[in-house]
Short mmCIF file of C-alpha atoms and ligand atoms in Angstrom, two decimals:
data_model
loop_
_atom_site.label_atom_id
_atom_site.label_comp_id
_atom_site.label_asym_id
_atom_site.label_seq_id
_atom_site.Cartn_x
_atom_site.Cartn_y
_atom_site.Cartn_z
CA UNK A 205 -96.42 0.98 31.35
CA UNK A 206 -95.47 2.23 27.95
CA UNK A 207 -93.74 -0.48 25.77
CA UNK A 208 -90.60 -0.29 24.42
CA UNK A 209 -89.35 -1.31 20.84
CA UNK A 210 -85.62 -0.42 19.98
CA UNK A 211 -84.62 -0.34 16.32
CA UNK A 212 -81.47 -2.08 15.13
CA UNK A 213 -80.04 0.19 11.74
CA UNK A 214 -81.76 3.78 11.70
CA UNK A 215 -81.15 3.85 7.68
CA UNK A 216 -84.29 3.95 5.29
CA UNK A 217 -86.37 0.85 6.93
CA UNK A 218 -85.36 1.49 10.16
CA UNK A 219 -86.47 5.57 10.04
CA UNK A 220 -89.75 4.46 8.14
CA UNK A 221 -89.96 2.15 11.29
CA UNK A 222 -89.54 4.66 13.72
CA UNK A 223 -91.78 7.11 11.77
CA UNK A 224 -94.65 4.68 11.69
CA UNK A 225 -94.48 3.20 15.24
CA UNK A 226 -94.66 7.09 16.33
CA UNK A 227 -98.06 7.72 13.93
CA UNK A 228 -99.57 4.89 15.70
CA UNK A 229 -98.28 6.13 19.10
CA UNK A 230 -97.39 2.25 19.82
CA UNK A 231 -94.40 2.49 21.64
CA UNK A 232 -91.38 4.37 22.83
CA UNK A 233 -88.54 3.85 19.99
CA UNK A 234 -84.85 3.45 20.84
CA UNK A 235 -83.41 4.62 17.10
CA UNK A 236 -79.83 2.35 17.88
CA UNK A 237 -77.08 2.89 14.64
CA UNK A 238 -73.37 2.99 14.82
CA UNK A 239 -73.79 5.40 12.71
CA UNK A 240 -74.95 7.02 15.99
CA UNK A 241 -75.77 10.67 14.17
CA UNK A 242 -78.18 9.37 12.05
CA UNK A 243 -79.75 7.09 14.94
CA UNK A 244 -79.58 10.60 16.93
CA UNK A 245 -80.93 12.97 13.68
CA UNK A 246 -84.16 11.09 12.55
CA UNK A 247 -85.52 10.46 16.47
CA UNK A 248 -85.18 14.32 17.25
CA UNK A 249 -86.72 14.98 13.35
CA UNK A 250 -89.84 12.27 13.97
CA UNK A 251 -90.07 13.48 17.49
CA UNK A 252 -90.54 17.38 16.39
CA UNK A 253 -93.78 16.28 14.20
CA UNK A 254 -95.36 15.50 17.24
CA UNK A 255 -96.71 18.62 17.65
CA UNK A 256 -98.68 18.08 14.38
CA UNK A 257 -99.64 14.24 14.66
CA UNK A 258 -100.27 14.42 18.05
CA UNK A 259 -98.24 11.49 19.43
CA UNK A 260 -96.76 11.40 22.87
CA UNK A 261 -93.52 8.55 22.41
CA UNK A 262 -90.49 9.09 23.39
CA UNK A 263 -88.01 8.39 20.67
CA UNK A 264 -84.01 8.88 21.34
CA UNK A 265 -81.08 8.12 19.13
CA UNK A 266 -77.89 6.01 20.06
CA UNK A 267 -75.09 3.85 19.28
CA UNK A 268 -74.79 2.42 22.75
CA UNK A 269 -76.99 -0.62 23.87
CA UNK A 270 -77.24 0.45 27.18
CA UNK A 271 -79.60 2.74 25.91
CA UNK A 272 -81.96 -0.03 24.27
CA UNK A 273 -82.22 -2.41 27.62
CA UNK A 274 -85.21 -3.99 28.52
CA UNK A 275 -87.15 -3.24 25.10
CA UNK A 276 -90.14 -5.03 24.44
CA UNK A 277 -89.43 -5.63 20.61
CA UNK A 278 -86.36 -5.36 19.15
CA UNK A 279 -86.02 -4.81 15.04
CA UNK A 280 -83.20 -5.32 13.06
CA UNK A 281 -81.93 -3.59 9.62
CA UNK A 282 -78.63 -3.16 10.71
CA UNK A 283 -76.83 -4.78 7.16
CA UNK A 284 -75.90 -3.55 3.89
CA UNK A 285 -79.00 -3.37 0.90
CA UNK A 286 -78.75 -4.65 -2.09
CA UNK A 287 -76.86 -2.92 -4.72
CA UNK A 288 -77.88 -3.09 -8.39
CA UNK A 289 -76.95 -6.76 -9.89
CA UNK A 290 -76.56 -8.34 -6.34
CA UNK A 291 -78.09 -10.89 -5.17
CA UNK A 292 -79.31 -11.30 -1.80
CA UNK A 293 -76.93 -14.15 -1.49
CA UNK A 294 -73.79 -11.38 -2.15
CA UNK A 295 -75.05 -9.91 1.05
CA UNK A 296 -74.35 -12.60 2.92
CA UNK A 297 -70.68 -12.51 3.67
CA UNK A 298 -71.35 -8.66 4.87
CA UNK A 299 -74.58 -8.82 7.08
CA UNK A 300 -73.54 -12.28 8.92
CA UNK A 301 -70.76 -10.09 10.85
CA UNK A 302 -73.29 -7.47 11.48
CA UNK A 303 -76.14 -10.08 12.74
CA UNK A 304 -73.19 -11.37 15.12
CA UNK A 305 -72.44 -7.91 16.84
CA UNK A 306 -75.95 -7.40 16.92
CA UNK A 307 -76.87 -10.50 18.76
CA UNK A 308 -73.89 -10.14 21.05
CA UNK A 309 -75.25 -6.34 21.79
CA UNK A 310 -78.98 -7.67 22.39
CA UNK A 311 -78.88 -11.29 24.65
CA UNK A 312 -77.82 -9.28 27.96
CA UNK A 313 -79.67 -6.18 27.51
CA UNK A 314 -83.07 -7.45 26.14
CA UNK A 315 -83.19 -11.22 27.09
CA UNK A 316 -87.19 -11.29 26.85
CA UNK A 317 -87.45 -8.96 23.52
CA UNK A 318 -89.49 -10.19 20.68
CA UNK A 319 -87.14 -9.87 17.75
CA UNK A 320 -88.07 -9.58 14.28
CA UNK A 321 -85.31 -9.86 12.05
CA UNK A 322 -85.28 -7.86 8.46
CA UNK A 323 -81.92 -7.69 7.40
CA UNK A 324 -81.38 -9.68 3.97
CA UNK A 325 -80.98 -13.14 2.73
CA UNK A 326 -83.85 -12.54 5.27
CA UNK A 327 -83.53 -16.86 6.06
CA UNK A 328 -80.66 -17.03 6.77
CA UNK A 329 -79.53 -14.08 9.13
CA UNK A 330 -82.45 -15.15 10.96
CA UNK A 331 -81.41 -18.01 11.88
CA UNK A 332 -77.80 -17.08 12.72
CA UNK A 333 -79.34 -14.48 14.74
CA UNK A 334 -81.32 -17.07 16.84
CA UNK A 335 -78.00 -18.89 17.10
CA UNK A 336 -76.30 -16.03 17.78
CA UNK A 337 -78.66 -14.62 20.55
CA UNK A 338 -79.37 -18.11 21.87
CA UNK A 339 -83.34 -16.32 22.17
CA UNK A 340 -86.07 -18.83 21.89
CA UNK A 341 -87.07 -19.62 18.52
CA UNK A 342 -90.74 -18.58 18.91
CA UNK A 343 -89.49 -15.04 20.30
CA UNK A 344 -86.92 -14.86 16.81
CA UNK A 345 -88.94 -14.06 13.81
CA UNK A 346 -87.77 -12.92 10.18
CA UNK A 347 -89.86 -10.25 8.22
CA UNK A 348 -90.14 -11.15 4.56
CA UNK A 349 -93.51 -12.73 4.21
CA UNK A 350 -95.50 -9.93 4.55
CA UNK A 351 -94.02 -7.54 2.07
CA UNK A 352 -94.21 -10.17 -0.96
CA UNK A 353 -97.77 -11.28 -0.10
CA UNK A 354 -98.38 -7.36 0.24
CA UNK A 355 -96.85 -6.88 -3.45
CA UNK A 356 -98.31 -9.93 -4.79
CA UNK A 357 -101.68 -8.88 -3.62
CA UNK A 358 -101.17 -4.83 -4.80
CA UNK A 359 -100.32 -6.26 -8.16
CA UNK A 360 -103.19 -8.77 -8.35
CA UNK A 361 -105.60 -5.65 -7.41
CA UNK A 362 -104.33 -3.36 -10.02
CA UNK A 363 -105.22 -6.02 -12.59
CA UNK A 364 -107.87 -6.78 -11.41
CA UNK A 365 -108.99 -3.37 -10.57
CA UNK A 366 -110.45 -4.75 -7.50
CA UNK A 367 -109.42 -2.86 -4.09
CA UNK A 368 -106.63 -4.67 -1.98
CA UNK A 369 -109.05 -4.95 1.01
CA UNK A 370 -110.83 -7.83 -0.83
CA UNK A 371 -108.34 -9.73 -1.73
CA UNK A 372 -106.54 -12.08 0.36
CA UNK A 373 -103.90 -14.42 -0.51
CA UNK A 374 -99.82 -15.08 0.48
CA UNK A 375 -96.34 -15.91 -0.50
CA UNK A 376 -94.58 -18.40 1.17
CA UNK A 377 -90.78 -20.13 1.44
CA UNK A 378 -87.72 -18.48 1.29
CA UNK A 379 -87.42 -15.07 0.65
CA UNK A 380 -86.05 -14.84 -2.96
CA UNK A 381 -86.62 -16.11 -6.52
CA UNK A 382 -87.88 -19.33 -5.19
CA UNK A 383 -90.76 -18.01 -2.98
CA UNK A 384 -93.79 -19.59 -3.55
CA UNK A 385 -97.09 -17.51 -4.19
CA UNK A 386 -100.14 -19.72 -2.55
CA UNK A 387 -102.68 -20.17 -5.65
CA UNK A 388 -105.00 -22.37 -4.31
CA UNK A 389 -105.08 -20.14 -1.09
CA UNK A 390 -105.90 -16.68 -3.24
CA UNK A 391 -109.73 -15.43 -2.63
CA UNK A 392 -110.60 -12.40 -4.82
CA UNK A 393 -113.77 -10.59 -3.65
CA UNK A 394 -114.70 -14.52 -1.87
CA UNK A 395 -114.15 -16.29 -5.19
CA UNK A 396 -110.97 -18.57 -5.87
CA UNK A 397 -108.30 -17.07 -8.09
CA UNK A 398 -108.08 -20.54 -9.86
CA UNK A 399 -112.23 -20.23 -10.56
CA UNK A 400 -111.49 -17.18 -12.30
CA UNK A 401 -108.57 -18.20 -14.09
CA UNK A 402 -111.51 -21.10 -15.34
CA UNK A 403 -113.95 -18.02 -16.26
CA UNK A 404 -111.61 -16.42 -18.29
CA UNK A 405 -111.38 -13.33 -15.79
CA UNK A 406 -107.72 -13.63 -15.62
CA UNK A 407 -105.61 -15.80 -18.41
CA UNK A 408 -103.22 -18.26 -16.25
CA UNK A 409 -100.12 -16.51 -18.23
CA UNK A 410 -100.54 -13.37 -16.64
CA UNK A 411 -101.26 -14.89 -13.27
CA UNK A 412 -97.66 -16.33 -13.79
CA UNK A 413 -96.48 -13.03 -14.92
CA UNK A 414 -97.82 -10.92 -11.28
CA UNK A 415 -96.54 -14.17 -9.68
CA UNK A 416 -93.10 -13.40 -11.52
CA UNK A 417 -93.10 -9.82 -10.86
CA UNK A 418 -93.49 -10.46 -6.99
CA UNK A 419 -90.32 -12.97 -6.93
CA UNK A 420 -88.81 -10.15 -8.49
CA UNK A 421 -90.09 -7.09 -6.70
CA UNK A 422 -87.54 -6.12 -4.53
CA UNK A 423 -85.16 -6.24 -7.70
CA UNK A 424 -87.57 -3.95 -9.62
CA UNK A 425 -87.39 -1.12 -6.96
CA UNK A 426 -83.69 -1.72 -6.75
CA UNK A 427 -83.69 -0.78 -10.52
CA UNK A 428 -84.93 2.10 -9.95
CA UNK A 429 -83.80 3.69 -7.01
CA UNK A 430 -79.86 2.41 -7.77
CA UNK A 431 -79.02 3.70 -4.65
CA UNK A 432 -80.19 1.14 -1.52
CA UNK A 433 -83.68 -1.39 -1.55
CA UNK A 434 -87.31 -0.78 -0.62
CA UNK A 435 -88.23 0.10 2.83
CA UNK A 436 -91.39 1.66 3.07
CA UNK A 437 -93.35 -1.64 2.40
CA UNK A 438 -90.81 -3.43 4.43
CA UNK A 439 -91.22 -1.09 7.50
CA UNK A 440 -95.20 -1.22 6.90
CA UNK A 441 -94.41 -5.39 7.27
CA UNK A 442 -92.17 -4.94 10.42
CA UNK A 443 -94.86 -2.82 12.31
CA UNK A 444 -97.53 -5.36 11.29
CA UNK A 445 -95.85 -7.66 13.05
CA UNK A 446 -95.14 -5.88 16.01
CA UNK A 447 -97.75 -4.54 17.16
CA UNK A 448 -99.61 -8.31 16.90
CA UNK A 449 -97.25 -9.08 19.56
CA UNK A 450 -97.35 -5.97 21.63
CA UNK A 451 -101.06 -6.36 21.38
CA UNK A 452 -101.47 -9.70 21.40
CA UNK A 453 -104.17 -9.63 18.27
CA UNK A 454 -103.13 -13.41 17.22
CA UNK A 455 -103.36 -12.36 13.41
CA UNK A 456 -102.09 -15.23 11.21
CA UNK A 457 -98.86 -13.68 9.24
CA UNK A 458 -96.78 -15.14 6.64
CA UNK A 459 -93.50 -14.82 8.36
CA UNK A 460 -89.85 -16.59 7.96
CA UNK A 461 -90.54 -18.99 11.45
CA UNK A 462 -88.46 -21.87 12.80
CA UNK A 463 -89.81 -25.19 11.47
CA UNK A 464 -89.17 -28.12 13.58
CA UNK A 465 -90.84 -30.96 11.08
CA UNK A 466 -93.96 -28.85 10.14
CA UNK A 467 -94.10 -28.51 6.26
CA UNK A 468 -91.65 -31.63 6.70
CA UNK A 469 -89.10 -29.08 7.69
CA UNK A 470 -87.15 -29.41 10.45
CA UNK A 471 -84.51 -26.90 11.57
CA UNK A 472 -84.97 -24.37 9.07
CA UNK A 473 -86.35 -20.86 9.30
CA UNK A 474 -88.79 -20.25 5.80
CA UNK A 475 -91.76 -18.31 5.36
CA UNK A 476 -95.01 -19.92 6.94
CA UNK A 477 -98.26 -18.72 7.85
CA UNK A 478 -97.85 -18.08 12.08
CA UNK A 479 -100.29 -16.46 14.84
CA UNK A 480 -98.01 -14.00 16.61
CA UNK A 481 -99.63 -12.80 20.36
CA UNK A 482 -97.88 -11.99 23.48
CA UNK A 483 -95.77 -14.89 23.16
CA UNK A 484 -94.26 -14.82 20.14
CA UNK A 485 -95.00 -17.10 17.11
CA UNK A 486 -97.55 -19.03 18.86
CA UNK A 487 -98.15 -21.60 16.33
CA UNK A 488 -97.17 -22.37 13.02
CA UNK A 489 -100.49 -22.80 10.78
CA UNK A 490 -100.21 -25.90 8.61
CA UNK A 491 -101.85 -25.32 5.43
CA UNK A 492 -103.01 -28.41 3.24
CA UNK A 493 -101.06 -27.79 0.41
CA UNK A 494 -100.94 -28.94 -3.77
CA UNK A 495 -99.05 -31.04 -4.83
CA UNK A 496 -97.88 -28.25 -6.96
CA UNK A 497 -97.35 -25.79 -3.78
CA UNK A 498 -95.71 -28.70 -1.96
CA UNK A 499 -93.28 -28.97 -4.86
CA UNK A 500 -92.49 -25.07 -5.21
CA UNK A 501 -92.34 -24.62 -1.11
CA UNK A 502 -89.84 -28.06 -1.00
CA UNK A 503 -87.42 -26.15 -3.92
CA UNK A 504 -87.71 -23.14 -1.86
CA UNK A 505 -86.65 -24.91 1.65
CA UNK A 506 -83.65 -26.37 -0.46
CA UNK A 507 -82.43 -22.93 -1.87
CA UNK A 508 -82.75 -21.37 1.63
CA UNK A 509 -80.78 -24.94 3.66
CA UNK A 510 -78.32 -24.11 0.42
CA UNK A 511 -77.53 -20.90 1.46
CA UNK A 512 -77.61 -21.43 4.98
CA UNK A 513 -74.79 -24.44 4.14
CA UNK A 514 -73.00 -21.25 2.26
CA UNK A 515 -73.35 -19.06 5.53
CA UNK A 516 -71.65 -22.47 7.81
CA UNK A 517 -69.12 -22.12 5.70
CA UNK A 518 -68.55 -18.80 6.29
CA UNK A 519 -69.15 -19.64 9.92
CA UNK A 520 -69.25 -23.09 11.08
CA UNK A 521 -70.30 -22.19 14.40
CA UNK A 522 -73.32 -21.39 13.43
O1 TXD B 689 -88.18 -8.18 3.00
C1 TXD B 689 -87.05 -8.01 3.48
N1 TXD B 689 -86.67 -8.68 4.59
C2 TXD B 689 -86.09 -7.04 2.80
C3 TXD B 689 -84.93 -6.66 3.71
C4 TXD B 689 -86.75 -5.87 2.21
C5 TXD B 689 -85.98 -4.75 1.90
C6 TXD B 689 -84.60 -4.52 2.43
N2 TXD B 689 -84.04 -5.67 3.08
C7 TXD B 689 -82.78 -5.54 3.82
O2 TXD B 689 -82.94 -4.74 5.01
C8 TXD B 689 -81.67 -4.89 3.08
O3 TXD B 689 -81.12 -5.78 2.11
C9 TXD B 689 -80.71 -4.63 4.21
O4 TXD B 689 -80.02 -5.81 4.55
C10 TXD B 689 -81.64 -4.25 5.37
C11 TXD B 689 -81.73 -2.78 5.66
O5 TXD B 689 -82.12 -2.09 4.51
P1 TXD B 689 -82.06 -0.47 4.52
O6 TXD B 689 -82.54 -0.01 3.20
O7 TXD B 689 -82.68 0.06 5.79
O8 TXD B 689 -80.48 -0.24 4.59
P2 TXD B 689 -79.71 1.12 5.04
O9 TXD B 689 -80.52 2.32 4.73
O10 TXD B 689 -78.31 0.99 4.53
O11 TXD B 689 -79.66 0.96 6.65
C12 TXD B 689 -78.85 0.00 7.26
C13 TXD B 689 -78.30 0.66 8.51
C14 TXD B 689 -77.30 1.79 8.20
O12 TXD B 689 -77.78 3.00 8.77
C15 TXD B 689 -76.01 1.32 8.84
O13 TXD B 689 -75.26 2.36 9.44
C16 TXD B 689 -76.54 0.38 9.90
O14 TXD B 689 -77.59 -0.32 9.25
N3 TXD B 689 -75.55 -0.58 10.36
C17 TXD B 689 -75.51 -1.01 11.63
N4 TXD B 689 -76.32 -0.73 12.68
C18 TXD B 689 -75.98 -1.35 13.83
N5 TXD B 689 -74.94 -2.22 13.98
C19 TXD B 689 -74.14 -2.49 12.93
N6 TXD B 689 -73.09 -3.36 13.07
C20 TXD B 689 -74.41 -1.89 11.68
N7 TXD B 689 -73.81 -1.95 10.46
C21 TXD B 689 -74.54 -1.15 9.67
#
C-alpha cells in the first residue's frame, strides 16, 4: 500500500518538499495550504514532470483536511519566514496561532502520523504542537538539526577542500545563535577535527569562524534573498527524515526531540542525536560530551526553556 505524507504550508519548503518526495517516488503527497491555489498549482505543476522523471505518486492540492486523513507523515511549514532583521523569536507571536489550527486540523484526521515539525523558533512550535496535538512525543519531531549540521559540514568541506561525503560531524541544541557545533564529535576523512586543528591543518580561529557562520546561516541567506528564508536545504532535511521513518532505516539524526532527563533535560524539545524507524524517534543517543559541549548545549537548553516561557506567556495553556 502506497504511503501517504501530507504537507502542512505549500510555500517554498513545502513545494521543495513535495518536489523531492515525488523524485524519490516515496510517497503520495497531500500539498494542504489555505492558500488552497497554491497548494492546488504546485501538485498539478510537480505532477506534470512525471512524464520526464518517471514517478508514479499521486500528488493533489487542498485547503481542506479531509483531504489529508490517514497520512503516514505529516510536515509542517505552515508559518510566516523570517523577514530581514527578525529574529526567529519575532516569529513567535505569528506561527504559535498557526501551529494551533494546525494541530486542531491534524489529531482527528491523522492520529497515527509521524509529524515532523519545521516551522520556526523550530523548539518551540514543536513543542506546542505536541501539546497542541496531544500526539506522542516520539511520533512529534522538529527539523532543524539536520540543515545546520548539513551547513556546518558544506562549509567545513569547502575549506577544507575535502568532499562532504567524508566528513561527518553535527550541530546540536536549540535552533538559533546558541546551537552548539559538536567539535570533539567532527571526523574529517577518519581523523579528528581537533587533531588537525593540533597539525596546523586548520587554525582554531577559523574553525570558530565556519562554526559562526553556521549559527548564522539561515540569517546569511535571508540577506540575500530579502524576500522569505532558505528552503531547499530545509526540505532536503525534512525528506531525510521521513523517509527513515517510512523506511524504517534507523539512521541516527540530529533532530529537535523531547528530552525527558537525557542531556539532564527534562521536558524540553532541543536538538539531539535520535534513531528514527517505524516508530518514531526510537531512542535518543546520549553522547559523552566536553565539558566545553556540556556548557554550550546547557546555554542552549536555557535560551530555548526562555523562549518557550515567552511562548506560555503568550499561551499559558500550553
Ligand atoms: O531549520 C528550520 N526549521 C528552518 C525553518 C529553516 C528555514 C525556514 N524555517 C521556517 O519554515 C520559516 O521561518 C517558516 O516558519 C517556515 C516555512 O518557511 P517557508 O519559506 O516555506 O515559508 P512560506 O514560503 O511563506 O510558506 C509558508 C506557507 C504559506 O504558503 C502560507 O500560505 C502557509 O504557510 N500558511 C498556512 N498553511 C496552513 N495553515 C495555516 N494556518 C497557514 N498559515 C500560513
Amino acid at each position: 500500500m502506497r504511503k501517504k505524507i501530507t504537507l502542512i504550508g505549500a510555500g517554498q519548503i513545502g513545494g521543495t518538499l513535495a518536489h523531492l518526495i515525488a523524485l524519490k517516488d516515496l510517497a503520495d503527497v497531500v500539498l494542504f495550504d489555505v492558500a488552497s491555489g497554491i497548494a492546488k498549482g504546485k501538485a498539478l505543476d510537480i505532477a506534470q514532470s512525471s512524464p520526464v522523471n518517471k514517478f508514479n505518486i499521486k500528488l493533489s492540492g487542498t485547503d481542506n483536511y479531509e483531504d489529508t486523513k490517514n497520512s503516514d507523515v505529516i510536515i509542517i511549514t505552515a508559518g510566516v519566514p523570517r523577514k530581514p532583521g527578525m529574529t526567529r523569536d519575532d516569529l513567535l507571536g505569528i506561527n504559535l496561532k498557526i501551529i494551533k489550527q494546525v494541530a486542531e486540523g491534524i489529531k482527528n484526521t491523522s492520529p497515527n502520523a509521524f509529524v515532523i515539525c519545521i516551522t520556526n523558533p523550530l523548539d518551540v512550535i514543536v513543542m506546542a504542537l505536541q501539546k497542541y496535538s496531544g500526539f506522542p512525543k516520539n511520533k512529534v519531531v522538529g527539523m532543524a538539526g539536520i540543515l545546520d549540521s548539513s551547513r556546518f559540514i558544506y562549509f567545513l568541506s569547502q575549506e577544507l577542500n575535502i568532499p562532504v561525503q567524508k566528513i561527518d560531524s553535527f550541530v546540536l541544541g536549540g535552533h538559533g545563535d546558541s546551537m552548539v557545533a559538536m567539535l570533539g564529535s567532527t571526523k574529517v576523512d577518519g581523523k579528528k577535527i581537533t587533531d588537525l586543528v593540533k597539525d596546523g591543518k586548520i587554525k582554531k580561529e577559523r574553525l570558530n569562524e565556519i562554526v559562526e557562520r553556521t549559527k548564522k546561516g539561515g540569517a546569511e541567506i535571508v540577506k540575500h534573498l530579502e524576500k522569505g528564508s532558505a528552503f531547499y536545504a530545509p526540505a532536503a532535511s525534512g525528506v531525510e527524515m521521513a523517509e527513515s521513518y517510512l523506511k524504517d532505516l534507523k539512521k541516527q539524526l540530529p533532530c529537535a526531540a523531547f528530552l525527558n532527563g537525557e542531556y539532564d533535560t527534562k521536558d524540553l524539545y532541543a536538538g539531539v542525536p535520535v534513531i528514527i524507524g517505524s516508530n518514531g524517534v526510537e531512542k535518543i543517543v546520549e553522547l559523552n560530551l566536553s565539558s566545553e559541549e556540556k556548557e554550550n548545549f546547557k546555554k542552549s537548553i536555557n535560551s530555548v526553556q526562555e523562549l518557550f516561557n515567552a511562548a506560555k506567556k503568550i499561551d499559558p495553556s500550553l
